[in-house]
PDB file of C-alpha atoms in Angstrom:
ATOM      1  CA  MET A   1      22.820   9.917  -1.277  1.00  0.00           C
ATOM      2  CA  ARG A   2      24.147   6.348  -1.804  1.00  0.00           C
ATOM      3  CA  LEU A   3      20.736   4.324  -2.711  1.00  0.00           C
ATOM      4  CA  GLY A   4      20.849   1.191  -1.077  1.00  0.00           C
ATOM      5  CA  ALA A   5      16.772   0.015  -1.738  1.00  0.00           C
ATOM      6  CA  VAL A   6      13.793   1.237  -2.429  1.00  0.00           C
ATOM      7  CA  LEU A   7      10.813   0.267  -0.211  1.00  0.00           C
ATOM      8  CA  PHE A   8       7.432   0.585  -1.220  1.00  0.00           C
ATOM      9  CA  ASP A   9       3.956   0.956   0.331  1.00  0.00           C
ATOM     10  CA  MET A  10       1.528  -1.544  -0.628  1.00  0.00           C
ATOM     11  CA  ASP A  11      -1.912  -0.819  -1.433  1.00  0.00           C
ATOM     12  CA  GLY A  12      -2.075   2.255  -3.689  1.00  0.00           C
ATOM     13  CA  THR A  13       1.855   2.590  -4.392  1.00  0.00           C
ATOM     14  CA  LEU A  14       3.356  -1.001  -5.651  1.00  0.00           C
ATOM     15  CA  LEU A  15      -0.125  -2.443  -6.226  1.00  0.00           C
ATOM     16  CA  ASP A  16      -3.767  -1.249  -7.215  1.00  0.00           C
ATOM     17  CA  THR A  17      -5.549  -3.743  -4.525  1.00  0.00           C
ATOM     18  CA  ALA A  18      -8.745  -1.573  -4.875  1.00  0.00           C
ATOM     19  CA  PRO A  19     -10.532  -3.881  -7.404  1.00  0.00           C
ATOM     20  CA  ASP A  20     -10.586  -6.926  -4.641  1.00  0.00           C
ATOM     21  CA  PHE A  21     -12.051  -4.258  -1.988  1.00  0.00           C
ATOM     22  CA  ILE A  22     -14.573  -3.120  -4.301  1.00  0.00           C
ATOM     23  CA  ALA A  23     -15.665  -6.685  -5.134  1.00  0.00           C
ATOM     24  CA  VAL A  24     -15.974  -7.957  -1.672  1.00  0.00           C
ATOM     25  CA  THR A  25     -17.757  -4.787  -1.093  1.00  0.00           C
ATOM     26  CA  GLN A  26     -20.231  -4.834  -3.709  1.00  0.00           C
ATOM     27  CA  ALA A  27     -20.835  -8.917  -2.875  1.00  0.00           C
ATOM     28  CA  MET A  28     -21.577  -8.313   0.734  1.00  0.00           C
ATOM     29  CA  ARG A  29     -24.165  -5.506  -0.612  1.00  0.00           C
ATOM     30  CA  VAL A  30     -25.928  -7.750  -3.065  1.00  0.00           C
ATOM     31  CA  SER A  31     -25.892 -10.535  -0.723  1.00  0.00           C
ATOM     32  CA  ARG A  32     -28.097  -8.352   1.182  1.00  0.00           C
ATOM     33  CA  GLY A  33     -30.625  -7.316  -1.586  1.00  0.00           C
ATOM     34  CA  LEU A  34     -28.813  -3.970  -1.667  1.00  0.00           C
ATOM     35  CA  SER A  35     -27.997  -2.242  -4.967  1.00  0.00           C
ATOM     36  CA  ARG A  36     -24.390  -1.763  -6.039  1.00  0.00           C
ATOM     37  CA  ILE A  37     -22.757   1.552  -5.181  1.00  0.00           C
ATOM     38  CA  ALA A  38     -20.265   3.409  -6.536  1.00  0.00           C
ATOM     39  CA  ASP A  39     -16.714   1.828  -7.203  1.00  0.00           C
ATOM     40  CA  GLN A  40     -14.974   5.134  -6.503  1.00  0.00           C
ATOM     41  CA  SER A  41     -16.863   5.670  -2.753  1.00  0.00           C
ATOM     42  CA  ILE A  42     -14.549   2.437  -2.204  1.00  0.00           C
ATOM     43  CA  ARG A  43     -11.364   3.075  -3.704  1.00  0.00           C
ATOM     44  CA  ASP A  44     -11.638   6.736  -2.067  1.00  0.00           C
ATOM     45  CA  VAL A  45     -11.488   5.109   1.374  1.00  0.00           C
ATOM     46  CA  VAL A  46      -9.227   2.324   0.792  1.00  0.00           C
ATOM     47  CA  SER A  47      -6.480   3.904   2.894  1.00  0.00           C
ATOM     48  CA  GLY A  48      -8.898   3.894   5.758  1.00  0.00           C
ATOM     49  CA  GLY A  49      -8.636  -0.084   6.070  1.00  0.00           C
ATOM     50  CA  ALA A  50     -11.876  -2.141   6.570  1.00  0.00           C
ATOM     51  CA  GLN A  51     -13.437  -0.032   8.938  1.00  0.00           C
ATOM     52  CA  ALA A  52     -13.680   2.989   6.378  1.00  0.00           C
ATOM     53  CA  MET A  53     -14.635   0.751   3.242  1.00  0.00           C
ATOM     54  CA  VAL A  54     -17.486  -1.117   5.357  1.00  0.00           C
ATOM     55  CA  LEU A  55     -18.419   2.540   6.756  1.00  0.00           C
ATOM     56  CA  ALA A  56     -18.750   3.668   2.918  1.00  0.00           C
ATOM     57  CA  ALA A  57     -20.637   0.940   1.977  1.00  0.00           C
ATOM     58  CA  PHE A  58     -23.474   0.518   5.209  1.00  0.00           C
ATOM     59  CA  ASP A  59     -25.753   2.771   6.993  1.00  0.00           C
ATOM     60  CA  VAL A  60     -23.975   1.115  10.233  1.00  0.00           C
ATOM     61  CA  ASP A  61     -22.686   2.705  13.739  1.00  0.00           C
ATOM     62  CA  PRO A  62     -19.184   2.326  14.096  1.00  0.00           C
ATOM     63  CA  LEU A  63     -19.497   0.984  17.617  1.00  0.00           C
ATOM     64  CA  SER A  64     -22.166  -1.145  16.974  1.00  0.00           C
ATOM     65  CA  ALA A  65     -22.084  -5.259  17.039  1.00  0.00           C
ATOM     66  CA  GLU A  66     -23.380  -4.879  13.478  1.00  0.00           C
ATOM     67  CA  PHE A  67     -20.477  -2.946  12.347  1.00  0.00           C
ATOM     68  CA  GLU A  68     -18.411  -5.293  13.968  1.00  0.00           C
ATOM     69  CA  ALA A  69     -19.871  -8.799  12.320  1.00  0.00           C
ATOM     70  CA  LEU A  70     -19.869  -6.119   8.595  1.00  0.00           C
ATOM     71  CA  ARG A  71     -16.220  -5.431   9.507  1.00  0.00           C
ATOM     72  CA  GLN A  72     -15.379  -9.437  10.071  1.00  0.00           C
ATOM     73  CA  GLU A  73     -16.897 -10.721   7.397  1.00  0.00           C
ATOM     74  CA  PHE A  74     -15.351  -8.287   5.142  1.00  0.00           C
ATOM     75  CA  LEU A  75     -12.013  -9.548   6.229  1.00  0.00           C
ATOM     76  CA  ASP A  76     -13.088 -13.260   6.068  1.00  0.00           C
ATOM     77  CA  ARG A  77     -14.092 -12.680   2.055  1.00  0.00           C
ATOM     78  CA  TYR A  78     -11.065 -10.618   1.593  1.00  0.00           C
ATOM     79  CA  GLN A  79      -9.254 -13.622   2.568  1.00  0.00           C
ATOM     80  CA  ASP A  80     -10.396 -15.729   0.094  1.00  0.00           C
ATOM     81  CA  HIS A  81     -10.335 -12.484  -2.771  1.00  0.00           C
ATOM     82  CA  CYS A  82      -7.148 -10.835  -1.989  1.00  0.00           C
ATOM     83  CA  ALA A  83      -5.653 -11.075  -4.977  1.00  0.00           C
ATOM     84  CA  VAL A  84      -8.079 -11.816  -7.836  1.00  0.00           C
ATOM     85  CA  GLU A  85      -8.105  -8.847  -9.994  1.00  0.00           C
ATOM     86  CA  SER A  86      -5.019  -7.360  -7.626  1.00  0.00           C
ATOM     87  CA  ARG A  87      -2.443  -6.024 -10.327  1.00  0.00           C
ATOM     88  CA  LEU A  88       0.996  -4.167 -10.298  1.00  0.00           C
ATOM     89  CA  TYR A  89      -0.068  -0.326 -10.872  1.00  0.00           C
ATOM     90  CA  ASP A  90       0.858   0.845 -14.968  1.00  0.00           C
ATOM     91  CA  GLY A  91       4.726   0.875 -14.832  1.00  0.00           C
ATOM     92  CA  MET A  92       5.650  -0.461 -11.787  1.00  0.00           C
ATOM     93  CA  GLU A  93       6.684  -3.998 -13.586  1.00  0.00           C
ATOM     94  CA  GLN A  94       9.429  -1.948 -15.512  1.00  0.00           C
ATOM     95  CA  LEU A  95      10.103   0.053 -12.735  1.00  0.00           C
ATOM     96  CA  LEU A  96      10.831  -2.810 -10.298  1.00  0.00           C
ATOM     97  CA  ALA A  97      13.015  -4.481 -13.596  1.00  0.00           C
ATOM     98  CA  ASP A  98      15.302  -1.561 -13.286  1.00  0.00           C
ATOM     99  CA  ILE A  99      16.128  -1.681  -9.933  1.00  0.00           C
ATOM    100  CA  GLU A 100      16.913  -5.265 -10.199  1.00  0.00           C
ATOM    101  CA  GLN A 101      18.801  -4.339 -13.236  1.00  0.00           C
ATOM    102  CA  ALA A 102      21.028  -1.975 -11.159  1.00  0.00           C
ATOM    103  CA  LYS A 103      21.352  -4.695  -8.454  1.00  0.00           C
ATOM    104  CA  ILE A 104      19.359  -2.583  -5.993  1.00  0.00           C
ATOM    105  CA  ALA A 105      17.054  -4.341  -3.262  1.00  0.00           C
ATOM    106  CA  TRP A 106      13.494  -3.465  -3.478  1.00  0.00           C
ATOM    107  CA  GLY A 107      10.891  -4.307  -0.571  1.00  0.00           C
ATOM    108  CA  VAL A 108       7.714  -3.632   0.929  1.00  0.00           C
ATOM    109  CA  VAL A 109       6.420  -1.679   4.538  1.00  0.00           C
ATOM    110  CA  THR A 110       2.934  -1.772   4.875  1.00  0.00           C
ATOM    111  CA  ASN A 111       0.545  -1.695   7.525  1.00  0.00           C
ATOM    112  CA  LYS A 112      -1.651  -4.847   5.574  1.00  0.00           C
ATOM    113  CA  PRO A 113      -1.738  -7.547   8.212  1.00  0.00           C
ATOM    114  CA  VAL A 114       0.568 -10.418   7.014  1.00  0.00           C
ATOM    115  CA  ARG A 115      -2.244 -12.956   6.441  1.00  0.00           C
ATOM    116  CA  PHE A 116      -2.815 -10.303   3.068  1.00  0.00           C
ATOM    117  CA  ALA A 117       0.137  -8.970   1.982  1.00  0.00           C
ATOM    118  CA  GLU A 118       2.204 -12.354   1.769  1.00  0.00           C
ATOM    119  CA  PRO A 119      -0.753 -14.420  -0.461  1.00  0.00           C
ATOM    120  CA  ILE A 120      -1.101 -11.629  -2.684  1.00  0.00           C
ATOM    121  CA  MET A 121       2.815 -11.170  -2.924  1.00  0.00           C
ATOM    122  CA  GLN A 122       2.954 -14.795  -3.804  1.00  0.00           C
ATOM    123  CA  ARG A 123       0.535 -15.079  -6.222  1.00  0.00           C
ATOM    124  CA  LEU A 124       1.319 -12.328  -8.267  1.00  0.00           C
ATOM    125  CA  GLY A 125       4.710 -13.678  -8.605  1.00  0.00           C
ATOM    126  CA  LEU A 126       6.759 -10.934  -6.680  1.00  0.00           C
ATOM    127  CA  ALA A 127       7.358 -12.655  -3.254  1.00  0.00           C
ATOM    128  CA  SER A 128      10.607 -14.273  -4.803  1.00  0.00           C
ATOM    129  CA  ARG A 129      11.921 -11.001  -6.034  1.00  0.00           C
ATOM    130  CA  CYS A 130      11.145  -8.957  -3.132  1.00  0.00           C
ATOM    131  CA  ALA A 131      14.031  -8.615  -0.425  1.00  0.00           C
ATOM    132  CA  VAL A 132      11.805  -7.494   2.786  1.00  0.00           C
ATOM    133  CA  LEU A 133       8.280  -7.380   3.436  1.00  0.00           C
ATOM    134  CA  ILE A 134       7.305  -5.976   6.934  1.00  0.00           C
ATOM    135  CA  CYS A 135       3.388  -5.760   8.337  1.00  0.00           C
ATOM    136  CA  PRO A 136       1.832  -4.777  11.262  1.00  0.00           C
ATOM    137  CA  ASP A 137       2.585  -8.221  12.805  1.00  0.00           C
ATOM    138  CA  HIS A 138       6.309  -7.542  13.105  1.00  0.00           C
ATOM    139  CA  VAL A 139       6.577  -4.570  15.131  1.00  0.00           C
ATOM    140  CA  SER A 140       4.531  -2.744  17.936  1.00  0.00           C
ATOM    141  CA  ARG A 141       3.771   0.468  16.217  1.00  0.00           C
ATOM    142  CA  SER A 142       2.667   0.521  12.367  1.00  0.00           C
ATOM    143  CA  LYS A 143       3.319   3.567  10.081  1.00  0.00           C
ATOM    144  CA  PRO A 144       3.404   6.692  10.615  1.00  0.00           C
ATOM    145  CA  ASP A 145       5.756   5.192  13.316  1.00  0.00           C
ATOM    146  CA  PRO A 146       9.293   4.783  12.029  1.00  0.00           C
ATOM    147  CA  GLU A 147       9.484   1.304  13.509  1.00  0.00           C
ATOM    148  CA  PRO A 148       8.455  -1.115  10.309  1.00  0.00           C
ATOM    149  CA  MET A 149      11.263   1.232   8.288  1.00  0.00           C
ATOM    150  CA  LEU A 150      13.764   1.072  10.751  1.00  0.00           C
ATOM    151  CA  LEU A 151      12.823  -2.966  10.876  1.00  0.00           C
ATOM    152  CA  ALA A 152      13.018  -2.879   7.041  1.00  0.00           C
ATOM    153  CA  CYS A 153      16.431  -1.468   7.040  1.00  0.00           C
ATOM    154  CA  SER A 154      17.930  -3.250  10.057  1.00  0.00           C
ATOM    155  CA  ARG A 155      17.011  -6.538   7.509  1.00  0.00           C
ATOM    156  CA  LEU A 156      18.538  -5.291   4.734  1.00  0.00           C
ATOM    157  CA  ALA A 157      21.397  -4.505   6.925  1.00  0.00           C
ATOM    158  CA  LEU A 158      21.045  -0.667   5.777  1.00  0.00           C
ATOM    159  CA  ASP A 159      21.864   2.592   6.794  1.00  0.00           C
ATOM    160  CA  PRO A 160      17.915   4.229   6.765  1.00  0.00           C
ATOM    161  CA  SER A 161      19.732   7.426   4.608  1.00  0.00           C
ATOM    162  CA  THR A 162      20.564   5.318   1.944  1.00  0.00           C
ATOM    163  CA  VAL A 163      16.571   3.990   1.367  1.00  0.00           C
ATOM    164  CA  LEU A 164      14.019   5.634  -0.664  1.00  0.00           C
ATOM    165  CA  PHE A 165      10.412   4.724   0.846  1.00  0.00           C
ATOM    166  CA  VAL A 166       7.400   5.398  -1.748  1.00  0.00           C
ATOM    167  CA  GLY A 167       4.005   6.150  -0.380  1.00  0.00           C
ATOM    168  CA  ASP A 168       0.324   6.887  -1.216  1.00  0.00           C
ATOM    169  CA  ASP A 169      -0.147   8.006   2.180  1.00  0.00           C
ATOM    170  CA  LEU A 170       0.877  11.029   5.196  1.00  0.00           C
ATOM    171  CA  ARG A 171       1.672   8.230   7.018  1.00  0.00           C
ATOM    172  CA  ASP A 172       3.973   6.611   4.536  1.00  0.00           C
ATOM    173  CA  ILE A 173       6.103  10.065   4.323  1.00  0.00           C
ATOM    174  CA  GLU A 174       5.841  10.671   7.857  1.00  0.00           C
ATOM    175  CA  SER A 175       7.306   6.970   9.026  1.00  0.00           C
ATOM    176  CA  GLY A 176      10.073   7.288   6.038  1.00  0.00           C
ATOM    177  CA  ARG A 177      11.429  10.933   7.539  1.00  0.00           C
ATOM    178  CA  ALA A 178      11.270   9.789  10.920  1.00  0.00           C
ATOM    179  CA  ALA A 179      13.230   6.815  10.372  1.00  0.00           C
ATOM    180  CA  GLY A 180      16.042   8.999   8.246  1.00  0.00           C
ATOM    181  CA  SER A 181      15.069   7.813   4.459  1.00  0.00           C
ATOM    182  CA  LYS A 182      14.571  10.272   1.740  1.00  0.00           C
ATOM    183  CA  THR A 183      10.689   9.778   0.820  1.00  0.00           C
ATOM    184  CA  ALA A 184       8.696   9.870  -2.467  1.00  0.00           C
ATOM    185  CA  ALA A 185       4.912  10.506  -2.703  1.00  0.00           C
ATOM    186  CA  VAL A 186       2.946   9.176  -5.409  1.00  0.00           C
ATOM    187  CA  ARG A 187      -0.632  10.786  -6.854  1.00  0.00           C
ATOM    188  CA  TYR A 188      -1.860   7.784  -8.411  1.00  0.00           C
ATOM    189  CA  GLY A 189      -2.899   5.993  -5.144  1.00  0.00           C
ATOM    190  CA  TYR A 190      -5.183   5.607  -2.755  1.00  0.00           C
ATOM    191  CA  ILE A 191      -5.250   9.702  -1.852  1.00  0.00           C
ATOM    192  CA  HIS A 192      -8.825  10.954  -0.486  1.00  0.00           C
ATOM    193  CA  PRO A 193     -10.088  13.659  -2.588  1.00  0.00           C
ATOM    194  CA  ASP A 194      -9.764  16.711   0.116  1.00  0.00           C
ATOM    195  CA  ASP A 195      -5.713  15.209   0.487  1.00  0.00           C
ATOM    196  CA  ASN A 196      -2.807  16.485  -1.524  1.00  0.00           C
ATOM    197  CA  PRO A 197       0.524  14.992  -1.681  1.00  0.00           C
ATOM    198  CA  ASP A 198       2.399  17.679  -2.790  1.00  0.00           C
ATOM    199  CA  HIS A 199       1.741  18.988   1.292  1.00  0.00           C
ATOM    200  CA  TRP A 200       2.793  15.991   2.830  1.00  0.00           C
ATOM    201  CA  GLY A 201       6.655  17.267   3.112  1.00  0.00           C
ATOM    202  CA  ALA A 202       8.079  14.536   0.988  1.00  0.00           C
ATOM    203  CA  ASP A 203      11.612  14.719  -1.005  1.00  0.00           C
ATOM    204  CA  VAL A 204       9.487  14.121  -4.448  1.00  0.00           C
ATOM    205  CA  VAL A 205       6.036  13.746  -5.930  1.00  0.00           C
ATOM    206  CA  VAL A 206       5.523  11.863  -8.407  1.00  0.00           C
ATOM    207  CA  SER A 207       2.294  11.029 -10.779  1.00  0.00           C
ATOM    208  CA  HIS A 208       3.256   7.816 -12.290  1.00  0.00           C
ATOM    209  CA  PRO A 209       5.766   5.247 -11.270  1.00  0.00           C
ATOM    210  CA  LEU A 210       8.013   5.657 -14.049  1.00  0.00           C
ATOM    211  CA  GLU A 211       8.698   9.129 -13.076  1.00  0.00           C
ATOM    212  CA  LEU A 212      10.762   7.316 -10.406  1.00  0.00           C
ATOM    213  CA  ARG A 213      13.293   6.283 -12.804  1.00  0.00           C
ATOM    214  CA  ALA A 214      14.773  10.073 -12.692  1.00  0.00           C
ATOM    215  CA  VAL A 215      14.868   9.696  -9.202  1.00  0.00           C
ATOM    216  CA  LEU A 216      16.830   6.398  -9.157  1.00  0.00           C
ATOM    217  CA  ASP A 217      19.247   7.555 -11.892  1.00  0.00           C
ATOM    218  CA  ARG A 218      20.188  10.863  -9.821  1.00  0.00           C
ATOM    219  CA  ALA A 219      20.791   8.649  -7.005  1.00  0.00           C
ATOM    220  CA  LEU A 220      22.889   6.151  -8.562  1.00  0.00           C
ATOM    221  CA  GLY A 221      24.655   8.652 -10.287  1.00  0.00           C
ATOM    222  CA  SER A 222      26.032  10.571  -6.755  1.00  0.00           C
ATOM    223  CA  CYS A 223      27.262   7.292  -5.574  1.00  0.00           C
TER     224      CYS A 223
END
């Protein structure tokens, strides 16, 4: 594998964004006179998006108008609170520095809408370092479809086979494999207790961002 770029999923892979999701969800409960729920119950369903987090926090019919109102309030609140507590995962800054030092491009392919993803990247000082940011707004089909990955590779002018895609969800691995890229699954992200990254068919599975340095070293050594 001649490594041309490393692409990351955003939530649960590159960034720990759960604290902001948790803050928004708990604030919604408090504003209604409800007690806080366990933060972990929200963290466990982050990968399911706003719908899953609202359903975890409120006893509501997902087909009801009440649910849609709650979901919209969640998104509106999150717009104002999307990069307050979100941070790079431990070890990720060093990994990005290593990637950059090796003159390899890195970017983000996410199912997070651009109205949230761009401000987060900007506020964390990552926008100027990121070579490409692909969101659902840029494609007709999101992950697990390969379209987002293929678009990212096209914008980088790279063959997908020279790209490593790192993610914390089966959809990430399916998207990367379907695009013809190598894939790495992480165990540290927003993984449901009943799920197991070892069963996703990724080329490698890691428990910490810095474990990917060995993957990069092997790839660079084969160039």
